[in-house]
Amino acid sequence: MRSLIDIVDLSTAELDALISVALDIIAHPEKYSDSCKGKKLATLFFEPSTRTRLSFEAAMYELGGNVLSVTGGATSSVAKGESVADTAKTVSCYADIIAMRHPKEGAALVAANNASIPVINAGDGGHCHPTQTLADLLTIYREKGRFDNLTVGFCGDLKFGRTVHSLINALSRYNGIRFVLISPEELKLPSYVKNETLKKFHLPYVQTTDLEGAMPSLDILYMTRVQRERFFNEEDYLRLRDTYILTPNKLRKAKEDLCIMHPLPRVNEISVSIDDDPRACYFKQVLNGKYMRMALILKLLKEAQV
Ligand code: NCD
């Protein structure tokens, strides 16, 4: 059974095909309004979420399907101690596809190994978040018209930021990509991401703590929230949370066509006065996430039938 646990599960050709389907959905939504008639998506969210869960649910409704939903462990049998494996087996009896978010790294893989229906990882701890990457890729494509020859800056919590880990892997496949990794010393990109992608594919990258110094070179600036829920102590979080705050002043030396991204939720990382700047793309990401999740649900349900 084909699931999506990590962005590496999708080939570059499949990423490109998902983007094509999403663009077709945007152009001709009526063509898809009955595509998932009679099918059910189960959203199992054991961690907070606004965009990811609602965009999955909106995606399924717009495909003509239905949604079953568990939010927060407190109202499900998980609160009684049920395992992820048993939950996945149970939900397989009621639904046709699962989207799951869980605080533990690897939980989505355990679910996929036990479910008899496709499982989509909607974020597993600090590990990865492949469908946010799909949203990010469609945004980059719609803004820039390409993936090649881009200098991409990631800023903030590169250690725990799962969206960063997945997007770096996806972008590493294209030509002429350069990464600028901007973070405090304590929140640098984990070495497993460096070894499995940047070093493996010999990608040029620099690590810096200086956002303004990096600004003039960037085509894309991907801001991130410091992931409070992954910290071992509150003191470290409080010390690091406001390291980078993007303000209009800091954009003075930025390119005219810089694309400013953020997976959201934003806490303090981007001043609201930037929201009206034409370079702000973070609310476009929100909408693009729905289209890409529609394309992904269609693909996985189709593959499950054969
Ligand atoms: C991200 C996540 O959950 O990892 N949010 C999202 O899905 N759009 C980013 C975050 O929580 O900071």
mmCIF file of C-alpha atoms in Angstrom, residues 139-148:
data_model
loop_
_atom_site.group_PDB
_atom_site.id
_atom_site.type_symbol
_atom_site.label_atom_id
_atom_site.label_comp_id
_atom_site.label_asym_id
_atom_site.label_seq_id
_atom_site.Cartn_x
_atom_site.Cartn_y
_atom_site.Cartn_z
ATOM 1 C CA THR A 139 4.192 28.254 -4.082
ATOM 2 C CA ILE A 140 7.762 28.460 -5.380
ATOM 3 C CA TYR A 141 6.652 27.233 -8.794
ATOM 4 C CA ARG A 142 3.799 29.737 -9.027
ATOM 5 C CA GLU A 143 6.005 32.615 -7.848
ATOM 6 C CA LYS A 144 9.236 31.818 -9.654
ATOM 7 C CA GLY A 145 8.158 29.569 -12.523
ATOM 8 C CA ARG A 146 11.069 27.220 -11.828
ATOM 9 C CA PHE A 147 13.008 25.278 -9.211
ATOM 10 C CA ASP A 148 16.440 25.551 -10.815
#
